[in-house]
mmCIF file of C-alpha atoms and ligand atoms in Angstrom:
data_model
loop_
_atom_site.group_PDB
_atom_site.id
_atom_site.type_symbol
_atom_site.label_atom_id
_atom_site.label_comp_id
_atom_site.label_asym_id
_atom_site.label_seq_id
_atom_site.Cartn_x
_atom_site.Cartn_y
_atom_site.Cartn_z
ATOM 1 C CA UNK A 10 8.186 0.597 -23.330
ATOM 2 C CA UNK A 11 10.975 1.988 -21.142
ATOM 3 C CA UNK A 12 10.225 4.433 -18.330
ATOM 4 C CA UNK A 13 12.411 7.044 -20.087
ATOM 5 C CA UNK A 14 10.399 6.793 -23.266
ATOM 6 C CA UNK A 15 7.147 7.026 -21.371
ATOM 7 C CA UNK A 16 8.298 10.141 -19.595
ATOM 8 C CA UNK A 17 8.668 11.894 -22.920
ATOM 9 C CA UNK A 18 4.992 11.461 -23.734
ATOM 10 C CA UNK A 19 2.297 14.041 -23.071
ATOM 11 C CA UNK A 20 2.407 17.678 -24.025
ATOM 12 C CA UNK A 21 4.760 20.069 -22.301
ATOM 13 C CA UNK A 22 2.274 21.613 -19.905
ATOM 14 C CA UNK A 23 0.714 18.356 -18.742
ATOM 15 C CA UNK A 24 1.906 16.791 -15.525
ATOM 16 C CA UNK A 25 0.714 13.217 -15.167
ATOM 17 C CA UNK A 26 1.125 11.828 -11.672
ATOM 18 C CA UNK A 27 0.503 8.330 -10.329
ATOM 19 C CA UNK A 28 -0.220 8.316 -6.596
ATOM 20 C CA UNK A 29 -0.546 5.254 -4.382
ATOM 21 C CA UNK A 30 -2.189 6.631 -1.269
ATOM 22 C CA UNK A 31 -1.218 3.893 1.193
ATOM 23 C CA UNK A 32 -2.082 3.383 4.836
ATOM 24 C CA UNK A 33 1.558 3.449 5.910
ATOM 25 C CA UNK A 34 3.223 5.128 2.938
ATOM 26 C CA UNK A 35 2.338 7.127 -0.145
ATOM 27 C CA UNK A 36 4.243 6.610 -3.404
ATOM 28 C CA UNK A 37 4.374 9.172 -6.191
ATOM 29 C CA UNK A 38 5.701 8.917 -9.740
ATOM 30 C CA UNK A 39 5.273 11.613 -12.375
ATOM 31 C CA UNK A 40 6.025 12.090 -16.051
ATOM 32 C CA UNK A 41 8.529 14.761 -14.977
ATOM 33 C CA UNK A 42 10.795 11.992 -13.704
ATOM 34 C CA UNK A 43 9.870 12.274 -10.034
ATOM 35 C CA UNK A 44 9.788 9.061 -7.945
ATOM 36 C CA UNK A 45 9.268 9.386 -4.197
ATOM 37 C CA UNK A 46 7.776 7.508 -1.288
ATOM 38 C CA UNK A 47 6.945 9.090 2.084
ATOM 39 C CA UNK A 48 5.128 8.059 5.241
ATOM 40 C CA UNK A 49 1.406 8.909 5.128
ATOM 41 C CA UNK A 50 1.628 10.943 8.313
ATOM 42 C CA UNK A 51 1.205 14.611 9.268
ATOM 43 C CA UNK A 52 2.678 16.149 12.426
ATOM 44 C CA UNK A 53 1.162 19.178 14.178
ATOM 45 C CA UNK A 54 3.035 21.040 16.953
ATOM 46 C CA UNK A 55 1.530 20.361 20.390
ATOM 47 C CA UNK A 56 2.007 23.949 21.526
ATOM 48 C CA UNK A 57 3.528 27.286 20.636
ATOM 49 C CA UNK A 58 7.033 26.051 21.484
ATOM 50 C CA UNK A 59 6.575 23.289 18.924
ATOM 51 C CA UNK A 60 5.442 25.839 16.324
ATOM 52 C CA UNK A 61 8.635 27.791 16.977
ATOM 53 C CA UNK A 62 10.794 24.657 16.773
ATOM 54 C CA UNK A 63 9.140 23.478 13.580
ATOM 55 C CA UNK A 64 8.875 26.885 11.938
ATOM 56 C CA UNK A 65 5.671 25.733 10.231
ATOM 57 C CA UNK A 66 2.077 24.870 11.204
ATOM 58 C CA UNK A 67 2.564 21.208 10.216
ATOM 59 C CA UNK A 68 4.963 18.808 8.543
ATOM 60 C CA UNK A 69 4.350 15.752 6.337
ATOM 61 C CA UNK A 70 6.212 12.439 6.055
ATOM 62 C CA UNK A 71 9.305 10.977 7.754
ATOM 63 C CA UNK A 72 10.305 14.359 9.195
ATOM 64 C CA UNK A 73 7.056 14.391 11.196
ATOM 65 C CA UNK A 74 7.795 10.953 12.602
ATOM 66 C CA UNK A 75 11.338 11.962 13.530
ATOM 67 C CA UNK A 76 10.046 14.999 15.462
ATOM 68 C CA UNK A 77 7.190 13.095 17.105
ATOM 69 C CA UNK A 78 8.283 14.015 20.632
ATOM 70 C CA UNK A 79 6.805 17.500 20.182
ATOM 71 C CA UNK A 80 4.230 16.811 17.460
ATOM 72 C CA UNK A 81 0.794 15.279 17.434
ATOM 73 C CA UNK A 82 0.932 12.687 14.648
ATOM 74 C CA UNK A 83 -2.071 11.985 12.409
ATOM 75 C CA UNK A 84 -2.215 9.029 10.046
ATOM 76 C CA UNK A 85 -5.195 10.061 7.884
ATOM 77 C CA UNK A 86 -5.527 6.726 6.093
ATOM 78 C CA UNK A 87 -7.028 3.654 7.617
ATOM 79 C CA UNK A 88 -7.347 0.394 5.756
ATOM 80 C CA UNK A 89 -6.190 2.265 2.652
ATOM 81 C CA UNK A 90 -8.918 4.915 2.670
ATOM 82 C CA UNK A 91 -9.271 8.363 4.191
ATOM 83 C CA UNK A 92 -10.618 8.399 7.729
ATOM 84 C CA UNK A 93 -13.649 10.615 7.753
ATOM 85 C CA UNK A 94 -14.232 10.425 11.481
ATOM 86 C CA UNK A 95 -13.293 14.023 12.119
ATOM 87 C CA UNK A 96 -12.278 17.131 10.278
ATOM 88 C CA UNK A 97 -8.696 16.896 11.579
ATOM 89 C CA UNK A 98 -8.195 13.622 9.714
ATOM 90 C CA UNK A 99 -9.676 15.116 6.563
ATOM 91 C CA UNK A 100 -7.350 18.097 6.852
ATOM 92 C CA UNK A 101 -4.390 15.761 7.343
ATOM 93 C CA UNK A 102 -5.455 13.724 4.292
ATOM 94 C CA UNK A 103 -5.550 16.934 2.252
ATOM 95 C CA UNK A 104 -2.008 17.760 3.396
ATOM 96 C CA UNK A 105 -0.774 14.283 2.387
ATOM 97 C CA UNK A 106 -2.325 14.543 -1.077
ATOM 98 C CA UNK A 107 -1.106 18.128 -1.536
ATOM 99 C CA UNK A 108 2.387 17.057 -0.531
ATOM 100 C CA UNK A 109 2.263 14.170 -3.027
ATOM 101 C CA UNK A 110 1.085 16.423 -5.858
ATOM 102 C CA UNK A 111 3.652 19.097 -4.992
ATOM 103 C CA UNK A 112 6.357 16.459 -5.472
ATOM 104 C CA UNK A 113 5.203 15.844 -9.039
ATOM 105 C CA UNK A 114 7.233 18.741 -10.389
ATOM 106 C CA UNK A 115 4.425 20.925 -11.788
ATOM 107 C CA UNK A 116 5.145 24.515 -12.788
ATOM 108 C CA UNK A 117 2.571 27.339 -12.606
ATOM 109 C CA UNK A 118 0.122 27.000 -15.498
ATOM 110 C CA UNK A 119 0.607 23.247 -15.863
ATOM 111 C CA UNK A 120 -2.402 20.980 -16.087
ATOM 112 C CA UNK A 121 -2.127 18.278 -13.423
ATOM 113 C CA UNK A 122 -3.682 14.882 -14.089
ATOM 114 C CA UNK A 123 -3.689 12.417 -11.199
ATOM 115 C CA UNK A 124 -4.366 8.698 -11.188
ATOM 116 C CA UNK A 125 -4.848 7.663 -7.579
ATOM 117 C CA UNK A 126 -4.844 4.078 -6.331
ATOM 118 C CA UNK A 127 -7.407 2.975 -3.733
ATOM 119 C CA UNK A 128 -8.070 -0.469 -2.194
ATOM 120 C CA UNK A 129 -9.759 -2.975 -4.488
ATOM 121 C CA UNK A 130 -13.112 -2.789 -2.719
ATOM 122 C CA UNK A 131 -13.077 0.847 -1.561
ATOM 123 C CA UNK A 132 -16.687 1.976 -1.222
ATOM 124 C CA UNK A 133 -18.306 4.655 -3.380
ATOM 125 C CA UNK A 134 -18.173 6.935 -0.319
ATOM 126 C CA UNK A 135 -14.452 6.265 0.213
ATOM 127 C CA UNK A 136 -13.704 7.112 -3.401
ATOM 128 C CA UNK A 137 -15.745 10.276 -3.343
ATOM 129 C CA UNK A 138 -13.841 11.555 -0.285
ATOM 130 C CA UNK A 139 -10.552 11.060 -2.150
ATOM 131 C CA UNK A 140 -11.966 12.802 -5.229
ATOM 132 C CA UNK A 141 -13.411 15.722 -3.249
ATOM 133 C CA UNK A 142 -9.965 16.425 -1.848
ATOM 134 C CA UNK A 143 -8.295 15.851 -5.225
ATOM 135 C CA UNK A 144 -10.664 18.364 -6.851
ATOM 136 C CA UNK A 145 -9.114 21.151 -4.765
ATOM 137 C CA UNK A 146 -5.588 20.193 -5.805
ATOM 138 C CA UNK A 147 -5.506 18.861 -9.396
ATOM 139 C CA UNK A 148 -7.352 19.473 -12.672
ATOM 140 C CA UNK A 149 -8.373 15.901 -13.517
ATOM 141 C CA UNK A 150 -8.292 12.845 -11.237
ATOM 142 C CA UNK A 151 -9.440 9.261 -11.321
ATOM 143 C CA UNK A 152 -9.398 6.637 -8.556
ATOM 144 C CA UNK A 153 -8.476 3.109 -9.624
ATOM 145 C CA UNK A 154 -8.223 -0.225 -7.831
ATOM 146 C CA UNK A 155 -4.733 -0.711 -6.425
ATOM 147 C CA UNK A 156 -4.106 -4.357 -7.446
ATOM 148 C CA UNK A 157 -5.394 -3.567 -10.928
ATOM 149 C CA UNK A 158 -2.720 -0.866 -11.238
ATOM 150 C CA UNK A 159 -0.074 -3.353 -10.081
ATOM 151 C CA UNK A 160 -1.239 -5.746 -12.831
ATOM 152 C CA UNK A 161 -1.154 -2.864 -15.333
ATOM 153 C CA UNK A 162 2.441 -2.104 -14.366
ATOM 154 C CA UNK A 163 3.492 -5.720 -14.966
ATOM 155 C CA UNK A 164 1.434 -6.083 -18.149
ATOM 156 C CA UNK A 165 -0.444 -8.975 -16.503
ATOM 157 C CA UNK A 166 -3.967 -7.950 -17.423
ATOM 158 C CA UNK A 167 -5.242 -11.309 -18.561
ATOM 159 C CA UNK A 168 -5.460 -14.680 -16.789
ATOM 160 C CA UNK A 169 -3.579 -13.528 -13.733
ATOM 161 C CA UNK A 170 -4.070 -12.865 -10.059
ATOM 162 C CA UNK A 171 -2.541 -10.106 -7.926
ATOM 163 C CA UNK A 172 -2.253 -10.351 -4.132
ATOM 164 C CA UNK A 173 -1.183 -6.976 -2.712
ATOM 165 C CA UNK A 174 -0.145 -7.212 0.956
ATOM 166 C CA UNK A 175 -0.161 -3.684 2.369
ATOM 167 C CA UNK A 176 -0.300 -2.238 5.882
ATOM 168 C CA UNK A 177 -4.054 -1.737 6.214
ATOM 169 C CA UNK A 178 -5.383 -4.235 3.678
ATOM 170 C CA UNK A 179 -4.551 -7.218 1.537
ATOM 171 C CA UNK A 180 -6.130 -6.678 -1.884
ATOM 172 C CA UNK A 181 -6.675 -9.623 -4.203
ATOM 173 C CA UNK A 182 -7.724 -9.104 -7.810
ATOM 174 C CA UNK A 183 -8.488 -11.451 -10.691
ATOM 175 C CA UNK A 184 -7.475 -10.104 -14.116
ATOM 176 C CA UNK A 185 -9.526 -11.091 -17.134
ATOM 177 C CA UNK A 186 -8.571 -8.513 -19.750
ATOM 178 C CA UNK A 187 -11.026 -5.835 -18.600
ATOM 179 C CA UNK A 188 -11.568 -3.521 -15.642
ATOM 180 C CA UNK A 189 -12.244 -5.980 -12.824
ATOM 181 C CA UNK A 190 -15.842 -5.821 -11.565
ATOM 182 C CA UNK A 191 -16.356 -5.805 -7.765
ATOM 183 C CA UNK A 192 -16.886 -9.574 -7.653
ATOM 184 C CA UNK A 193 -13.410 -10.167 -9.073
ATOM 185 C CA UNK A 194 -11.758 -8.206 -6.258
ATOM 186 C CA UNK A 195 -11.461 -8.769 -2.540
ATOM 187 C CA UNK A 196 -10.169 -6.474 0.210
ATOM 188 C CA UNK A 197 -9.094 -8.203 3.440
ATOM 189 C CA UNK A 198 -8.549 -6.294 6.673
ATOM 190 C CA UNK A 199 -5.813 -8.491 8.146
ATOM 191 C CA UNK A 200 -2.582 -7.114 6.695
ATOM 192 C CA UNK A 201 0.729 -5.654 7.910
ATOM 193 C CA UNK A 202 -0.764 -3.641 10.776
ATOM 194 C CA UNK A 203 -2.585 -6.728 12.017
ATOM 195 C CA UNK A 204 0.711 -8.642 12.041
ATOM 196 C CA UNK A 205 2.296 -5.829 14.128
ATOM 197 C CA UNK A 206 -0.550 -6.067 16.654
ATOM 198 C CA UNK A 207 -0.360 -9.880 16.862
ATOM 199 C CA UNK A 208 3.422 -9.790 17.174
ATOM 200 C CA UNK A 209 3.302 -7.239 19.981
ATOM 201 C CA UNK A 210 0.689 -9.278 21.863
ATOM 202 C CA UNK A 211 2.666 -12.505 21.344
ATOM 203 C CA UNK A 212 5.862 -10.924 22.655
ATOM 204 C CA UNK A 213 4.054 -9.482 25.700
ATOM 205 C CA UNK A 214 2.473 -12.869 26.469
ATOM 206 C CA UNK A 215 5.881 -14.485 26.604
ATOM 207 C CA UNK A 216 7.854 -11.561 28.056
ATOM 208 C CA UNK A 217 5.342 -9.506 30.080
ATOM 209 C CA UNK A 218 7.985 -7.118 31.408
ATOM 210 C CA UNK A 219 9.427 -5.874 28.125
ATOM 211 C CA UNK A 220 8.721 -2.372 26.858
ATOM 212 C CA UNK A 221 7.214 -2.566 23.409
ATOM 213 C CA UNK A 222 4.812 -0.583 21.239
ATOM 214 C CA UNK A 223 3.447 -0.996 17.714
ATOM 215 C CA UNK A 224 6.293 0.968 16.128
ATOM 216 C CA UNK A 225 8.883 -1.263 17.767
ATOM 217 C CA UNK A 226 6.889 -4.353 16.733
ATOM 218 C CA UNK A 227 6.737 -3.107 13.140
ATOM 219 C CA UNK A 228 10.482 -2.476 13.062
ATOM 220 C CA UNK A 229 11.173 -5.997 14.348
ATOM 221 C CA UNK A 230 8.754 -7.438 11.810
ATOM 222 C CA UNK A 231 10.344 -5.572 8.911
ATOM 223 C CA UNK A 232 13.751 -6.927 9.929
ATOM 224 C CA UNK A 233 12.746 -10.548 10.615
ATOM 225 C CA UNK A 234 9.313 -11.406 9.144
ATOM 226 C CA UNK A 235 8.970 -14.987 7.948
ATOM 227 C CA UNK A 236 6.461 -17.774 7.465
ATOM 228 C CA UNK A 237 7.149 -21.509 7.346
ATOM 229 C CA UNK A 238 10.534 -22.752 8.495
ATOM 230 C CA UNK A 239 12.808 -20.112 10.071
ATOM 231 C CA UNK A 240 16.221 -19.740 8.454
ATOM 232 C CA UNK A 241 17.602 -19.065 11.952
ATOM 233 C CA UNK A 242 16.137 -18.317 15.397
ATOM 234 C CA UNK A 243 14.829 -14.751 15.662
ATOM 235 C CA UNK A 244 16.454 -13.097 18.648
ATOM 236 C CA UNK A 245 16.000 -9.427 19.341
ATOM 237 C CA UNK A 246 17.155 -7.050 22.012
ATOM 238 C CA UNK A 247 14.290 -5.381 23.857
ATOM 239 C CA UNK A 248 14.237 -3.406 27.081
ATOM 240 C CA UNK A 249 12.789 -4.215 30.477
ATOM 241 C CA UNK A 250 12.815 -1.368 33.038
ATOM 242 C CA UNK A 251 15.175 0.387 30.674
ATOM 243 C CA UNK A 252 17.686 -2.489 30.694
ATOM 244 C CA UNK A 253 18.448 -4.512 27.538
ATOM 245 C CA UNK A 254 17.170 -8.107 27.438
ATOM 246 C CA UNK A 255 17.663 -10.644 24.663
ATOM 247 C CA UNK A 256 14.385 -12.306 23.632
ATOM 248 C CA UNK A 257 13.800 -15.261 21.348
ATOM 249 C CA UNK A 258 10.658 -14.439 19.358
ATOM 250 C CA UNK A 259 10.889 -17.043 16.580
ATOM 251 C CA UNK A 260 7.509 -18.638 17.288
ATOM 252 C CA UNK A 261 5.774 -15.329 17.945
ATOM 253 C CA UNK A 262 7.029 -13.995 14.600
ATOM 254 C CA UNK A 263 5.897 -17.062 12.688
ATOM 255 C CA UNK A 264 2.465 -17.069 14.347
ATOM 256 C CA UNK A 265 1.906 -13.353 13.703
ATOM 257 C CA UNK A 266 2.975 -13.478 10.042
ATOM 258 C CA UNK A 267 1.061 -16.665 9.291
ATOM 259 C CA UNK A 268 -2.104 -15.169 10.833
ATOM 260 C CA UNK A 269 -2.911 -13.335 7.584
ATOM 261 C CA UNK A 270 -2.538 -16.421 5.383
ATOM 262 C CA UNK A 271 -5.883 -18.269 5.903
ATOM 263 C CA UNK A 272 -7.954 -15.247 4.772
ATOM 264 C CA UNK A 273 -5.693 -14.750 1.743
ATOM 265 C CA UNK A 274 -6.099 -18.389 0.713
ATOM 266 C CA UNK A 275 -9.857 -18.189 1.210
ATOM 267 C CA UNK A 276 -9.993 -15.036 -0.943
ATOM 268 C CA UNK A 277 -7.777 -16.504 -3.661
ATOM 269 C CA UNK A 278 -9.882 -19.667 -3.777
ATOM 270 C CA UNK A 279 -13.071 -17.632 -4.122
ATOM 271 C CA UNK A 280 -11.596 -15.720 -7.074
ATOM 272 C CA UNK A 281 -10.114 -18.836 -8.724
ATOM 273 C CA UNK A 282 -13.601 -20.350 -8.814
ATOM 274 C CA UNK A 283 -14.728 -17.443 -10.980
ATOM 275 C CA UNK A 284 -12.292 -18.207 -13.848
ATOM 276 C CA UNK A 285 -13.200 -20.557 -16.685
ATOM 277 C CA UNK A 286 -11.782 -23.966 -15.698
ATOM 278 C CA UNK A 287 -9.688 -24.204 -18.871
ATOM 279 C CA UNK A 288 -8.046 -20.836 -18.045
ATOM 280 C CA UNK A 289 -7.031 -21.947 -14.539
ATOM 281 C CA UNK A 290 -3.691 -23.603 -15.447
ATOM 282 C CA UNK A 291 -2.581 -20.273 -17.009
ATOM 283 C CA UNK A 292 -3.853 -18.240 -14.064
ATOM 284 C CA UNK A 293 -1.979 -20.459 -11.616
ATOM 285 C CA UNK A 294 1.260 -19.700 -13.489
ATOM 286 C CA UNK A 295 0.550 -15.986 -13.251
ATOM 287 C CA UNK A 296 0.128 -15.120 -9.572
ATOM 288 C CA UNK A 297 1.958 -12.033 -8.302
ATOM 289 C CA UNK A 298 2.437 -11.136 -4.643
ATOM 290 C CA UNK A 299 2.894 -7.371 -4.330
ATOM 291 C CA UNK A 300 2.804 -4.662 -1.634
ATOM 292 C CA UNK A 301 5.662 -4.395 0.866
ATOM 293 C CA UNK A 302 4.201 -7.367 2.756
ATOM 294 C CA UNK A 303 5.609 -9.490 -0.094
ATOM 295 C CA UNK A 304 8.946 -9.090 1.722
ATOM 296 C CA UNK A 305 7.846 -11.588 4.374
ATOM 297 C CA UNK A 306 10.377 -14.387 3.872
ATOM 298 C CA UNK A 307 8.748 -17.573 2.603
ATOM 299 C CA UNK A 308 5.358 -16.008 1.762
ATOM 300 C CA UNK A 309 5.263 -17.111 -1.894
ATOM 301 C CA UNK A 310 6.329 -20.673 -1.024
ATOM 302 C CA UNK A 311 3.707 -20.963 1.699
ATOM 303 C CA UNK A 312 0.913 -19.617 -0.525
ATOM 304 C CA UNK A 313 1.979 -21.942 -3.360
ATOM 305 C CA UNK A 314 2.007 -24.921 -0.965
ATOM 306 C CA UNK A 315 -1.499 -24.074 0.287
ATOM 307 C CA UNK A 316 -2.777 -23.909 -3.306
ATOM 308 C CA UNK A 317 -1.082 -27.120 -4.442
ATOM 309 C CA UNK A 318 -4.394 -28.968 -4.770
ATOM 310 C CA UNK A 319 -5.197 -26.748 -7.789
ATOM 311 C CA UNK A 320 -2.149 -27.988 -9.738
ATOM 312 C CA UNK A 321 1.194 -26.453 -10.584
ATOM 313 C CA UNK A 322 1.295 -22.961 -9.064
ATOM 314 C CA UNK A 323 3.905 -20.316 -9.815
ATOM 315 C CA UNK A 324 3.948 -17.278 -7.559
ATOM 316 C CA UNK A 325 6.190 -14.340 -8.462
ATOM 317 C CA UNK A 326 7.223 -11.632 -6.020
ATOM 318 C CA UNK A 327 6.862 -8.014 -7.109
ATOM 319 C CA UNK A 328 10.181 -6.452 -8.077
ATOM 320 C CA UNK A 329 9.342 -2.954 -6.887
ATOM 321 C CA UNK A 330 6.645 -3.282 -4.197
ATOM 322 C CA UNK A 331 6.831 0.319 -2.990
ATOM 323 C CA UNK A 332 6.165 1.747 -6.443
ATOM 324 C CA UNK A 333 4.231 -0.851 -8.449
ATOM 325 C CA UNK A 334 0.800 0.740 -8.070
ATOM 326 C CA UNK A 335 2.096 4.283 -8.644
ATOM 327 C CA UNK A 336 4.072 3.093 -11.704
ATOM 328 C CA UNK A 337 0.964 1.390 -13.075
ATOM 329 C CA UNK A 338 -0.994 4.577 -12.415
ATOM 330 C CA UNK A 339 1.489 6.739 -14.313
ATOM 331 C CA UNK A 340 1.628 4.266 -17.191
ATOM 332 C CA UNK A 341 -2.157 4.208 -17.388
ATOM 333 C CA UNK A 342 -2.308 8.022 -17.289
ATOM 334 C CA UNK A 343 0.176 8.205 -20.143
ATOM 335 C CA UNK A 344 -1.458 5.564 -22.287
ATOM 336 C CA UNK A 345 -5.064 6.612 -21.775
ATOM 337 C CA UNK A 346 -6.208 10.228 -22.165
ATOM 338 C CA UNK A 347 -8.757 11.483 -19.607
ATOM 339 C CA UNK A 348 -11.643 11.055 -22.041
ATOM 340 C CA UNK A 349 -11.376 7.312 -21.267
ATOM 341 C CA UNK A 350 -10.940 7.651 -17.519
ATOM 342 C CA UNK A 351 -14.613 7.266 -16.689
ATOM 343 C CA UNK A 352 -14.242 3.684 -17.970
ATOM 344 C CA UNK A 353 -11.477 2.851 -15.490
ATOM 345 C CA UNK A 354 -12.820 4.419 -12.305
ATOM 346 C CA UNK A 355 -14.680 7.317 -10.715
ATOM 347 C CA UNK A 356 -13.259 10.663 -11.821
ATOM 348 C CA UNK A 357 -13.448 14.437 -11.442
ATOM 349 C CA UNK A 358 -12.498 17.125 -13.954
ATOM 350 C CA UNK A 359 -12.786 17.379 -17.728
ATOM 351 C CA UNK A 360 -13.154 14.063 -19.509
HETATM 352 N N1 ATP B 405 10.676 -6.491 5.129
HETATM 353 C C1 ATP B 405 9.387 -6.523 5.428
HETATM 354 N N2 ATP B 405 8.814 -7.658 5.914
HETATM 355 C C2 ATP B 405 7.511 -7.692 6.233
HETATM 356 N N3 ATP B 405 6.661 -6.661 6.119
HETATM 357 C C3 ATP B 405 7.183 -5.512 5.636
HETATM 358 C C4 ATP B 405 8.542 -5.379 5.263
HETATM 359 N N4 ATP B 405 8.741 -4.119 4.808
HETATM 360 C C5 ATP B 405 7.566 -3.487 4.914
HETATM 361 N N5 ATP B 405 6.614 -4.315 5.408
HETATM 362 C C6 ATP B 405 5.223 -3.999 5.725
HETATM 363 O O1 ATP B 405 4.491 -3.739 4.560
HETATM 364 C C7 ATP B 405 3.412 -2.850 4.908
HETATM 365 C C8 ATP B 405 3.448 -1.659 4.000
HETATM 366 O O2 ATP B 405 3.244 -2.111 2.686
HETATM 367 P P1 ATP B 405 2.734 -1.088 1.576
HETATM 368 O O3 ATP B 405 3.649 0.085 1.528
HETATM 369 O O4 ATP B 405 2.539 -1.879 0.335
HETATM 370 O O5 ATP B 405 1.365 -0.698 2.246
HETATM 371 P P2 ATP B 405 0.469 0.586 2.100
HETATM 372 O O6 ATP B 405 0.307 0.836 0.628
HETATM 373 O O7 ATP B 405 1.011 1.707 2.912
HETATM 374 O O8 ATP B 405 -0.868 0.072 2.771
HETATM 375 P P3 ATP B 405 -2.286 -0.255 2.118
HETATM 376 O O9 ATP B 405 -1.991 -0.781 0.727
HETATM 377 O O10 ATP B 405 -2.865 -1.267 3.025
HETATM 378 O O11 ATP B 405 -2.992 1.048 2.129
HETATM 379 C C9 ATP B 405 3.634 -2.417 6.342
HETATM 380 O O12 ATP B 405 2.830 -3.187 7.209
HETATM 381 C C10 ATP B 405 5.101 -2.733 6.537
HETATM 382 O O13 ATP B 405 5.427 -2.943 7.907
HETATM 383 MG MG1 MG B 406 -0.715 -0.136 -0.802
#
C-alpha cells in the first residue's frame, strides 16, 4: 500500500503518529503527512542573558545544539531509553516527546494515537517511564520493539532477521510471524556512541596533541566510517594548539567501527539457533541491517563474511534508516486499531 493511500485512512479527527524515540535523534511520521527527524536534545539557558537571547525557557532539537555556547544541553535518552537519574532528565524527555507530538499536525479536539518505538529489550520499568510521559501528552499510546517496527515497515515479518545499529544500542530481532518474545530479541550496548568513544581514544593515542571531543569524533565517523578494506586512506584535518594538522586515521577508524561487530555476530548466532533448521536458508536470505549505523561502508559485506559458515547469506541495507521504525509504527497504527494494541506492546489509554 502506498504511503499516500495509508495517509487517507483513519477518521478525520484521529491523528496517528509513529515516533522513534532514539538516543541521538527522534523521528516522527503522522497520518497528516508529517515526516520529521530532530536531535533528541533540549537546551536550557545558563543564565538570564541566555533566557533573553533565546526568548524561551528551553529549546528542542538542532537549534539547541547550534546555540550550545549559552545553553546547558540535556540528552534525555541513554541507550534508547529515558534516563531516570534525575528530574531534569525526565523533564527534558517530556519536552522531546511533546515536541515530537506537536509536529504531528493535530488540531484542537483531535484524538492523538501514538505508537512509540523502544529498544528491543527495554525493561518493563523503561517502558512505563515512556508511557507515563506519553499519558500526559496523547490519548492512546503503545510502546513497541524498534527492530520489530523496522520489520513491519519492510513487510519482513516471517523468517527474517533485523539488525538495527543505532547510537545507544544495536537491536537484533528474529521475526517468526508473531510479536517477538524477549528471547527472540537482543539489545547490545556497543553501538554508534561506542564507536565515537573508541575513535576518539584511538586518535588521541596516535596524536596526543590534537584537540578532539566526542562531537568531532562523531562527525569524522559519519563522514568516513568503514569496516574491512578502506576504499582510500582516511585523512582528516584536526587542530593542535589551534593550528590545523593533517592526520591519517585509517586504522583508528577501522578498529573503532569493527569493535561493534563481534557482539553483533554473537547475538545473530544466538538468534539463528532459535529458528527451525529447515527455515534457516530462508532467514539467511532475509537479513536487514537498519539504523543509521547501517551507513558504515562495508558493514553488510563484513557481517555476511562472518556468517558464511551458515551458508549463502544475503544482507540488505535499509533504504530509509532514519525513518524505518517510525514508518513501521505509523503503518501499524493505521492497520491495527487500539483495541489490538495490548497484543503488540504495553499501552495506556482506551483500548
Ligand atoms: N554515515 C554514517 N556512518 C556511520 N555511522 C553513522 C552515519 N550516519 C549516522 N551514523 C550514526 O548512527 C547513529 C544514529 O543512528 P540512529 O538514528 O538509527 O540511532 P538512534 O535511533 O538515535 O539511537 P538508538 O536506536 O540507539 O536509540 C549515530 O551513532 C550516528 O553517528
Ligand atoms: Mg533507533
